[in-house]
PDB file of C-alpha atoms in Angstrom:
ATOM      1  CA  LEU A   1       0.954  10.940  16.184  1.00  0.00           C
ATOM      2  CA  SER A   2       3.553   9.280  17.753  1.00  0.00           C
ATOM      3  CA  PRO A   3       7.449   8.921  17.340  1.00  0.00           C
ATOM      4  CA  ASP A   4       6.875   5.304  17.499  1.00  0.00           C
ATOM      5  CA  CYS A   5       3.812   5.355  15.413  1.00  0.00           C
ATOM      6  CA  SER A   6       3.940   5.828  11.578  1.00  0.00           C
ATOM      7  CA  PHE A   7       0.056   6.478  11.084  1.00  0.00           C
ATOM      8  CA  THR A   8      -0.878   9.280   8.788  1.00  0.00           C
ATOM      9  CA  CYS A   9      -4.116  10.833   8.406  1.00  0.00           C
ATOM     10  CA  HIS A  10      -5.540  14.116   7.638  1.00  0.00           C
ATOM     11  CA  TYR A  11      -4.917  16.989   9.289  1.00  0.00           C
ATOM     12  CA  ARG A  12      -8.723  17.928  10.197  1.00  0.00           C
ATOM     13  CA  CYS A  13      -9.016  14.145  11.140  1.00  0.00           C
ATOM     14  CA  ARG A  14      -6.383  13.963  13.938  1.00  0.00           C
ATOM     15  CA  ALA A  15      -8.989  14.913  16.379  1.00  0.00           C
ATOM     16  CA  LEU A  16     -11.393  11.588  15.298  1.00  0.00           C
ATOM     17  CA  VAL A  17      -8.280   9.114  15.153  1.00  0.00           C
ATOM     18  CA  ARG A  18      -7.670   6.873  18.545  1.00  0.00           C
ATOM     19  CA  LEU A  19      -4.698   4.958  18.416  1.00  0.00           C
ATOM     20  CA  ASP A  20      -2.668   3.100  21.060  1.00  0.00           C
ATOM     21  CA  CYS A  21       0.954   4.088  20.182  1.00  0.00           C
ATOM     22  CA  SER A  22       2.224   3.211  23.294  1.00  0.00           C
ATOM     23  CA  GLY A  23       4.185   0.363  22.111  1.00  0.00           C
ATOM     24  CA  PRO A  24       7.725  -0.157  22.298  1.00  0.00           C
ATOM     25  CA  PRO A  25       9.594   0.471  18.921  1.00  0.00           C
ATOM     26  CA  GLY A  26      10.612  -2.768  17.462  1.00  0.00           C
ATOM     27  CA  ALA A  27       8.229  -5.160  19.450  1.00  0.00           C
ATOM     28  CA  ALA A  28       6.190  -5.307  15.988  1.00  0.00           C
ATOM     29  CA  ASP A  29       9.313  -6.435  13.968  1.00  0.00           C
ATOM     30  CA  GLU A  30       9.722  -9.624  15.700  1.00  0.00           C
ATOM     31  CA  ASP A  31       5.775 -10.487  15.535  1.00  0.00           C
ATOM     32  CA  ASP A  32       6.119  -9.705  11.721  1.00  0.00           C
ATOM     33  CA  GLY A  33       9.460 -12.227  11.447  1.00  0.00           C
ATOM     34  CA  ASN A  34       7.667 -14.933  13.389  1.00  0.00           C
ATOM     35  CA  GLU A  35       4.795 -15.012  11.281  1.00  0.00           C
ATOM     36  CA  GLN A  36       6.646 -15.212   7.938  1.00  0.00           C
ATOM     37  CA  VAL A  37       8.590 -17.929   9.192  1.00  0.00           C
ATOM     38  CA  LEU A  38       5.316 -19.940  10.179  1.00  0.00           C
ATOM     39  CA  GLU A  39       2.591 -18.934   8.028  1.00  0.00           C
ATOM     40  CA  LYS A  40       2.555 -20.760   4.403  1.00  0.00           C
ATOM     41  CA  ASP A  41       0.181 -19.871   1.552  1.00  0.00           C
ATOM     42  CA  THR A  42      -0.928 -23.213   0.227  1.00  0.00           C
ATOM     43  CA  ASN A  43      -2.565 -23.211  -3.482  1.00  0.00           C
ATOM     44  CA  VAL A  44      -5.520 -20.917  -3.613  1.00  0.00           C
ATOM     45  CA  ASP A  45      -7.582 -23.459  -5.497  1.00  0.00           C
ATOM     46  CA  GLU A  46      -6.399 -26.818  -3.645  1.00  0.00           C
ATOM     47  CA  PRO A  47      -9.460 -27.900  -1.122  1.00  0.00           C
ATOM     48  CA  SER A  48      -8.870 -28.680   2.395  1.00  0.00           C
ATOM     49  CA  GLU A  49      -9.380 -32.094   3.602  1.00  0.00           C
ATOM     50  CA  TRP A  50     -12.708 -31.197   5.334  1.00  0.00           C
ATOM     51  CA  GLU A  51     -13.952 -29.462   1.644  1.00  0.00           C
ATOM     52  CA  LYS A  52     -13.847 -32.837   0.314  1.00  0.00           C
ATOM     53  CA  THR A  53     -15.727 -34.777   2.809  1.00  0.00           C
ATOM     54  CA  GLU A  54     -19.595 -35.349   2.246  1.00  0.00           C
ATOM     55  CA  LEU A  55     -22.114 -35.933   4.957  1.00  0.00           C
ATOM     56  CA  ASP A  56     -25.364 -37.301   5.015  1.00  0.00           C
ATOM     57  CA  GLN A  57     -28.467 -36.139   7.416  1.00  0.00           C
ATOM     58  CA  ALA A  58     -27.486 -38.613   9.838  1.00  0.00           C
ATOM     59  CA  GLN A  59     -24.152 -37.938   9.891  1.00  0.00           C
ATOM     60  CA  VAL A  60     -24.551 -34.197  10.413  1.00  0.00           C
ATOM     61  CA  GLU A  61     -26.820 -34.854  13.226  1.00  0.00           C
ATOM     62  CA  GLN A  62     -24.197 -37.121  15.145  1.00  0.00           C
ATOM     63  CA  ARG A  63     -21.361 -34.461  14.015  1.00  0.00           C
ATOM     64  CA  ILE A  64     -23.424 -31.779  15.917  1.00  0.00           C
ATOM     65  CA  LYS A  65     -23.685 -33.774  18.842  1.00  0.00           C
ATOM     66  CA  GLU A  66     -20.048 -34.345  19.271  1.00  0.00           C
ATOM     67  CA  TYR A  67     -19.093 -30.880  18.505  1.00  0.00           C
ATOM     68  CA  ASN A  68     -21.239 -29.633  21.229  1.00  0.00           C
ATOM     69  CA  SER A  69     -20.045 -32.027  23.731  1.00  0.00           C
ATOM     70  CA  GLN A  70     -16.665 -30.994  23.104  1.00  0.00           C
ATOM     71  CA  ILE A  71     -17.006 -26.763  23.038  1.00  0.00           C
ATOM     72  CA  ASN A  72     -16.423 -25.211  26.686  1.00  0.00           C
ATOM     73  CA  SER A  73     -18.987 -22.376  25.740  1.00  0.00           C
ATOM     74  CA  ASN A  74     -22.717 -21.871  25.274  1.00  0.00           C
ATOM     75  CA  LEU A  75     -21.769 -21.224  21.777  1.00  0.00           C
ATOM     76  CA  PHE A  76     -23.775 -24.651  20.332  1.00  0.00           C
ATOM     77  CA  MET A  77     -24.925 -25.558  17.102  1.00  0.00           C
ATOM     78  CA  SER A  78     -28.611 -26.667  16.077  1.00  0.00           C
ATOM     79  CA  LEU A  79     -29.824 -28.824  13.992  1.00  0.00           C
ATOM     80  CA  ASN A  80     -33.048 -27.040  11.970  1.00  0.00           C
ATOM     81  CA  LYS A  81     -36.221 -28.534  10.970  1.00  0.00           C
ATOM     82  CA  ASP A  82     -35.192 -28.318   6.934  1.00  0.00           C
ATOM     83  CA  GLY A  83     -32.141 -29.997   7.396  1.00  0.00           C
ATOM     84  CA  SER A  84     -29.837 -27.089   7.771  1.00  0.00           C
ATOM     85  CA  TYR A  85     -27.837 -26.053  11.143  1.00  0.00           C
ATOM     86  CA  ALA A  86     -26.776 -23.003  12.477  1.00  0.00           C
ATOM     87  CA  GLY A  87     -23.568 -21.839  14.395  1.00  0.00           C
ATOM     88  CA  PHE A  88     -21.133 -19.746  15.764  1.00  0.00           C
ATOM     89  CA  ILE A  89     -17.818 -18.964  14.063  1.00  0.00           C
ATOM     90  CA  LYS A  90     -15.143 -16.595  15.283  1.00  0.00           C
ATOM     91  CA  VAL A  91     -13.519 -14.857  12.568  1.00  0.00           C
ATOM     92  CA  GLN A  92      -9.765 -12.907  13.264  1.00  0.00           C
ATOM     93  CA  LEU A  93      -9.259  -9.707  11.195  1.00  0.00           C
ATOM     94  CA  LYS A  94      -6.113  -9.285  10.294  1.00  0.00           C
ATOM     95  CA  LEU A  95      -5.513  -6.591   8.061  1.00  0.00           C
ATOM     96  CA  VAL A  96      -2.661  -4.540   7.755  1.00  0.00           C
ATOM     97  CA  ARG A  97      -4.085  -1.553   5.438  1.00  0.00           C
ATOM     98  CA  PRO A  98      -6.880   0.993   6.845  1.00  0.00           C
ATOM     99  CA  VAL A  99     -10.597   0.393   6.303  1.00  0.00           C
ATOM    100  CA  ALA A 100     -12.973   3.182   5.357  1.00  0.00           C
ATOM    101  CA  VAL A 101     -16.000   4.146   7.536  1.00  0.00           C
ATOM    102  CA  PRO A 102     -18.303   6.740   7.339  1.00  0.00           C
ATOM    103  CA  ALA A 103     -18.044   9.821   8.966  1.00  0.00           C
ATOM    104  CA  THR A 104     -20.303  13.149   9.129  1.00  0.00           C
ATOM    105  CA  SER A 105     -19.213  16.191  10.472  1.00  0.00           C
ATOM    106  CA  ARG A 106     -21.025  19.319  10.936  1.00  0.00           C
ATOM    107  CA  VAL A 107     -19.117  22.385   9.130  1.00  0.00           C
ATOM    108  CA  PRO A 108     -20.088  26.197   9.277  1.00  0.00           C
ATOM    109  CA  THR A 109     -21.078  27.981   6.218  1.00  0.00           C
ATOM    110  CA  LEU A 110     -21.866  31.209   5.612  1.00  0.00           C
ATOM    111  CA  GLN A 111     -25.013  32.201   3.369  1.00  0.00           C
ATOM    112  CA  ALA A 112     -26.654  35.873   3.857  1.00  0.00           C
ATOM    113  CA  GLY A 113     -24.091  36.527   6.294  1.00  0.00           C
ATOM    114  CA  ARG A 114     -24.844  34.231   8.942  1.00  0.00           C
ATOM    115  CA  PRO A 115     -23.595  30.999   9.745  1.00  0.00           C
ATOM    116  CA  HIS A 116     -25.842  27.897   9.321  1.00  0.00           C
ATOM    117  CA  PRO A 117     -24.526  24.496  10.071  1.00  0.00           C
ATOM    118  CA  GLN A 118     -24.408  21.938   6.991  1.00  0.00           C
ATOM    119  CA  GLY A 119     -24.012  18.190   7.203  1.00  0.00           C
ATOM    120  CA  VAL A 120     -21.499  17.040   4.759  1.00  0.00           C
ATOM    121  CA  LYS A 121     -21.216  13.289   4.308  1.00  0.00           C
ATOM    122  CA  ARG A 122     -17.502  12.268   4.646  1.00  0.00           C
ATOM    123  CA  ARG A 123     -15.297   8.835   5.136  1.00  0.00           C
ATOM    124  CA  THR A 124     -12.276   8.645   7.070  1.00  0.00           C
ATOM    125  CA  SER A 125      -9.721   5.627   7.603  1.00  0.00           C
ATOM    126  CA  PHE A 126      -8.326   3.975  10.484  1.00  0.00           C
ATOM    127  CA  TYR A 127      -6.280   0.960  11.419  1.00  0.00           C
ATOM    128  CA  LEU A 128      -8.738  -2.129  12.905  1.00  0.00           C
ATOM    129  CA  PRO A 129      -6.685  -3.144  16.293  1.00  0.00           C
ATOM    130  CA  LYS A 130      -4.320  -5.900  16.039  1.00  0.00           C
ATOM    131  CA  GLY A 131      -5.987  -9.224  17.045  1.00  0.00           C
ATOM    132  CA  THR A 132      -9.679  -8.019  16.583  1.00  0.00           C
ATOM    133  CA  VAL A 133     -12.060 -11.118  16.592  1.00  0.00           C
ATOM    134  CA  LYS A 134     -15.643 -11.187  15.726  1.00  0.00           C
ATOM    135  CA  HIS A 135     -18.453 -14.131  16.283  1.00  0.00           C
ATOM    136  CA  LEU A 136     -21.058 -14.395  13.599  1.00  0.00           C
ATOM    137  CA  HIS A 137     -23.746 -16.409  14.025  1.00  0.00           C
ATOM    138  CA  ILE A 138     -24.402 -18.128  10.565  1.00  0.00           C
ATOM    139  CA  LEU A 139     -26.225 -21.160   8.861  1.00  0.00           C
ATOM    140  CA  SER A 140     -24.909 -24.382   7.140  1.00  0.00           C
ATOM    141  CA  HIS A 141     -25.505 -22.599   4.125  1.00  0.00           C
ATOM    142  CA  THR A 142     -24.338 -19.268   4.251  1.00  0.00           C
ATOM    143  CA  ARG A 143     -21.247 -18.267   1.997  1.00  0.00           C
ATOM    144  CA  ALA A 144     -17.759 -16.795   2.741  1.00  0.00           C
ATOM    145  CA  SER A 145     -18.471 -13.664   0.518  1.00  0.00           C
ATOM    146  CA  GLU A 146     -21.586 -13.726   2.883  1.00  0.00           C
ATOM    147  CA  VAL A 147     -19.205 -13.561   5.899  1.00  0.00           C
ATOM    148  CA  ILE A 148     -17.310 -11.063   4.321  1.00  0.00           C
ATOM    149  CA  ASP A 149     -20.482  -8.687   3.834  1.00  0.00           C
ATOM    150  CA  ALA A 150     -21.677  -9.275   7.501  1.00  0.00           C
ATOM    151  CA  LEU A 151     -17.951  -8.415   9.071  1.00  0.00           C
ATOM    152  CA  LEU A 152     -17.849  -5.351   7.136  1.00  0.00           C
ATOM    153  CA  ARG A 153     -21.569  -4.136   8.184  1.00  0.00           C
ATOM    154  CA  LYS A 154     -20.603  -5.189  11.652  1.00  0.00           C
ATOM    155  CA  PHE A 155     -17.667  -2.735  11.601  1.00  0.00           C
ATOM    156  CA  THR A 156     -19.465  -0.297   9.251  1.00  0.00           C
ATOM    157  CA  VAL A 157     -16.770  -0.522   7.031  1.00  0.00           C
ATOM    158  CA  ILE A 158     -17.696   1.124   3.409  1.00  0.00           C
ATOM    159  CA  ASP A 159     -14.761  -0.234   1.284  1.00  0.00           C
ATOM    160  CA  ASN A 160     -15.559  -2.544  -1.293  1.00  0.00           C
ATOM    161  CA  PRO A 161     -16.049  -6.318  -0.286  1.00  0.00           C
ATOM    162  CA  ARG A 162     -14.051  -7.422  -3.359  1.00  0.00           C
ATOM    163  CA  LYS A 163     -10.985  -6.066  -1.428  1.00  0.00           C
ATOM    164  CA  PHE A 164     -11.077  -8.684   1.328  1.00  0.00           C
ATOM    165  CA  ALA A 165     -11.311 -12.433   1.559  1.00  0.00           C
ATOM    166  CA  LEU A 166     -11.984 -14.862   4.191  1.00  0.00           C
ATOM    167  CA  PHE A 167      -8.978 -17.621   4.771  1.00  0.00           C
ATOM    168  CA  GLU A 168      -8.929 -20.976   6.671  1.00  0.00           C
ATOM    169  CA  ARG A 169      -5.892 -21.378   8.924  1.00  0.00           C
ATOM    170  CA  SER A 170      -4.849 -24.662  10.275  1.00  0.00           C
ATOM    171  CA  GLU A 171      -1.499 -26.099  11.944  1.00  0.00           C
ATOM    172  CA  LYS A 172       0.212 -29.623  11.184  1.00  0.00           C
ATOM    173  CA  ASP A 173       3.710 -30.444  11.610  1.00  0.00           C
ATOM    174  CA  GLU A 174       4.504 -27.113  13.556  1.00  0.00           C
ATOM    175  CA  GLN A 175       3.529 -25.501  10.391  1.00  0.00           C
ATOM    176  CA  VAL A 176       0.473 -23.060   9.884  1.00  0.00           C
ATOM    177  CA  TYR A 177      -1.122 -23.144   6.404  1.00  0.00           C
ATOM    178  CA  LEU A 178      -3.143 -20.328   5.425  1.00  0.00           C
ATOM    179  CA  ARG A 179      -5.817 -21.108   2.106  1.00  0.00           C
ATOM    180  CA  LYS A 180      -8.213 -18.805   0.683  1.00  0.00           C
ATOM    181  CA  LEU A 181     -11.956 -19.606   0.849  1.00  0.00           C
ATOM    182  CA  GLY A 182     -13.753 -19.568  -2.613  1.00  0.00           C
ATOM    183  CA  ASP A 183     -16.758 -17.337  -2.549  1.00  0.00           C
ATOM    184  CA  ASP A 184     -19.383 -19.973  -2.438  1.00  0.00           C
ATOM    185  CA  GLU A 185     -17.495 -22.404   0.285  1.00  0.00           C
ATOM    186  CA  GLN A 186     -19.409 -22.689   3.529  1.00  0.00           C
ATOM    187  CA  PRO A 187     -17.570 -21.433   6.752  1.00  0.00           C
ATOM    188  CA  LEU A 188     -20.146 -23.223   9.020  1.00  0.00           C
ATOM    189  CA  ARG A 189     -19.864 -26.918   7.216  1.00  0.00           C
ATOM    190  CA  LEU A 190     -15.888 -26.657   7.538  1.00  0.00           C
ATOM    191  CA  ARG A 191     -16.301 -25.739  11.455  1.00  0.00           C
ATOM    192  CA  LEU A 192     -18.501 -28.329  12.051  1.00  0.00           C
ATOM    193  CA  LEU A 193     -16.230 -30.892   9.914  1.00  0.00           C
ATOM    194  CA  ALA A 194     -13.029 -29.709  11.760  1.00  0.00           C
ATOM    195  CA  GLY A 195     -14.360 -29.696  15.153  1.00  0.00           C
ATOM    196  CA  PRO A 196     -14.140 -26.964  17.684  1.00  0.00           C
ATOM    197  CA  SER A 197     -10.341 -26.610  18.101  1.00  0.00           C
ATOM    198  CA  GLU A 198      -9.190 -23.187  16.674  1.00  0.00           C
ATOM    199  CA  LYS A 199      -5.479 -25.116  16.186  1.00  0.00           C
ATOM    200  CA  VAL A 200      -7.147 -27.572  13.779  1.00  0.00           C
ATOM    201  CA  LEU A 201      -9.402 -24.856  11.782  1.00  0.00           C
ATOM    202  CA  SER A 202      -9.762 -20.989  12.525  1.00  0.00           C
ATOM    203  CA  PHE A 203     -11.080 -18.328  10.260  1.00  0.00           C
ATOM    204  CA  ILE A 204      -9.105 -14.992   9.391  1.00  0.00           C
ATOM    205  CA  LEU A 205     -10.392 -12.130   7.447  1.00  0.00           C
ATOM    206  CA  LYS A 206      -7.384 -10.806   4.914  1.00  0.00           C
ATOM    207  CA  GLU A 207      -6.900  -8.055   2.467  1.00  0.00           C
ATOM    208  CA  ASN A 208      -7.426  -9.645  -0.909  1.00  0.00           C
ATOM    209  CA  GLU A 209      -3.949 -10.243  -2.314  1.00  0.00           C
ATOM    210  CA  THR A 210      -3.948 -12.747  -5.283  1.00  0.00           C
ATOM    211  CA  GLY A 211      -3.539 -10.734  -8.005  1.00  0.00           C
ATOM    212  CA  GLU A 212      -7.269 -10.557  -8.703  1.00  0.00           C
ATOM    213  CA  VAL A 213      -8.503  -7.171  -7.176  1.00  0.00           C
ATOM    214  CA  ASN A 214     -10.617  -5.213  -9.031  1.00  0.00           C
ATOM    215  CA  TRP A 215      -8.468  -1.724  -9.126  1.00  0.00           C
ATOM    216  CA  ASP A 216     -11.535  -0.141 -10.322  1.00  0.00           C
ATOM    217  CA  ALA A 217     -13.383  -0.533  -7.340  1.00  0.00           C
ATOM    218  CA  PHE A 218     -10.590   2.326  -5.571  1.00  0.00           C
ATOM    219  CA  THR A 219     -11.086   6.014  -5.658  1.00  0.00           C
ATOM    220  CA  LEU A 220      -8.083   7.944  -7.042  1.00  0.00           C
ATOM    221  CA  PRO A 221      -7.209   8.921  -3.552  1.00  0.00           C
ATOM    222  CA  GLU A 222      -7.554   5.555  -2.089  1.00  0.00           C
ATOM    223  CA  LEU A 223      -4.835   4.711  -5.028  1.00  0.00           C
ATOM    224  CA  HIS A 224      -2.624   7.537  -4.363  1.00  0.00           C
ATOM    225  CA  ASN A 225      -2.522   6.450  -0.685  1.00  0.00           C
ATOM    226  CA  PHE A 226      -2.163   2.693  -1.435  1.00  0.00           C
ATOM    227  CA  LEU A 227       0.926   3.736  -3.464  1.00  0.00           C
ATOM    228  CA  LEU A 228       2.014   5.487  -0.119  1.00  0.00           C
ATOM    229  CA  ILE A 229       1.477   2.911   1.873  1.00  0.00           C
ATOM    230  CA  LEU A 230       3.398   0.825  -0.094  1.00  0.00           C
ATOM    231  CA  GLN A 231       6.549   3.135  -0.324  1.00  0.00           C
ATOM    232  CA  ARG A 232       6.787   3.278   3.372  1.00  0.00           C
ATOM    233  CA  GLU A 233       6.649  -0.749   3.545  1.00  0.00           C
ATOM    234  CA  GLU A 234       9.461  -1.264   1.234  1.00  0.00           C
ATOM    235  CA  GLU A 235      11.475   1.580   3.058  1.00  0.00           C
ATOM    236  CA  GLU A 236      10.658  -0.253   6.306  1.00  0.00           C
ATOM    237  CA  HIS A 237      11.220  -3.470   4.919  1.00  0.00           C
ATOM    238  CA  VAL A 238      14.781  -1.936   3.694  1.00  0.00           C
ATOM    239  CA  ARG A 239      15.319  -0.804   7.067  1.00  0.00           C
ATOM    240  CA  ARG A 240      14.645  -4.246   8.914  1.00  0.00           C
ATOM    241  CA  LEU A 241      17.038  -6.080   6.221  1.00  0.00           C
ATOM    242  CA  ARG A 242      19.853  -3.494   7.332  1.00  0.00           C
ATOM    243  CA  HIS A 243      19.397  -3.720  10.576  1.00  0.00           C
ATOM    244  CA  ARG A 244      19.442  -7.622  10.426  1.00  0.00           C
ATOM    245  CA  TYR A 245      23.070  -7.843   8.326  1.00  0.00           C
ATOM    246  CA  ALA A 246      24.072  -5.365  10.531  1.00  0.00           C
ATOM    247  CA  ARG A 247      23.301  -7.345  13.571  1.00  0.00           C
ATOM    248  CA  CYS A 248      24.886 -10.441  11.376  1.00  0.00           C
ATOM    249  CA  ARG A 249      28.019  -8.686  10.875  1.00  0.00           C
ATOM    250  CA  GLN A 250      28.613  -7.486  14.343  1.00  0.00           C
ATOM    251  CA  LYS A 251      28.159 -10.847  15.688  1.00  0.00           C
ATOM    252  CA  MET A 252      30.715 -12.287  13.070  1.00  0.00           C
ATOM    253  CA  GLN A 253      33.302  -9.589  14.420  1.00  0.00           C
ATOM    254  CA  GLU A 254      32.885 -10.592  17.839  1.00  0.00           C
ATOM    255  CA  ALA A 255      33.386 -14.011  16.806  1.00  0.00           C
ATOM    256  CA  LEU A 256      36.562 -13.057  14.856  1.00  0.00           C
TER     257      LEU A 256
END
């Protein structure tokens, strides 16, 4: 679609694609480099300090009061009569690969010499804009897997939920840590225990790349498309490495 964009789609789908490809070349390279330096994936099975904390009913009520007194918006938490509580979490969608959404188009067909419109169910793929965030109102017993399902429904994504994972992100000692949440973990409980600060704890939806992906959930065209994407990612990685070493070589020659 643009000299600065490597997006690929079917030629019949070009009219359905809306992307901002006006960014300067090389800008994404710098962001990716900084992200890799800062972020560190911790052990997937290692529980966080908040996950180990147990609260009784009185402590939950006190935590909710403290939480509501610290936020600068109207996204308060509320305690229910049955002892559960409700509130909002913000999830950043940080997906590097396209997602599939349903698309219905009308194509003409010839029948008895006369054209008749016929609805054909299709699916199309596109990249979610960088930095997309979504606020969800959930309960204290809402599981991470249910949050993923809700996010996919909000964006009408029809991909298998097993392709995605919810991560908690935290900053400590100028280091960013990522941990994949288990399917049964409760994000709102973690939000309450960590407080409202996004630096202390935030949630990110990413591709599930733990090696436990159910590849049988993908269709054959999707698998071929992934191979094409991996090839292009490899070529881009090689290009960045060559550019980095060429720049180092130039600096060393200037110093000599």
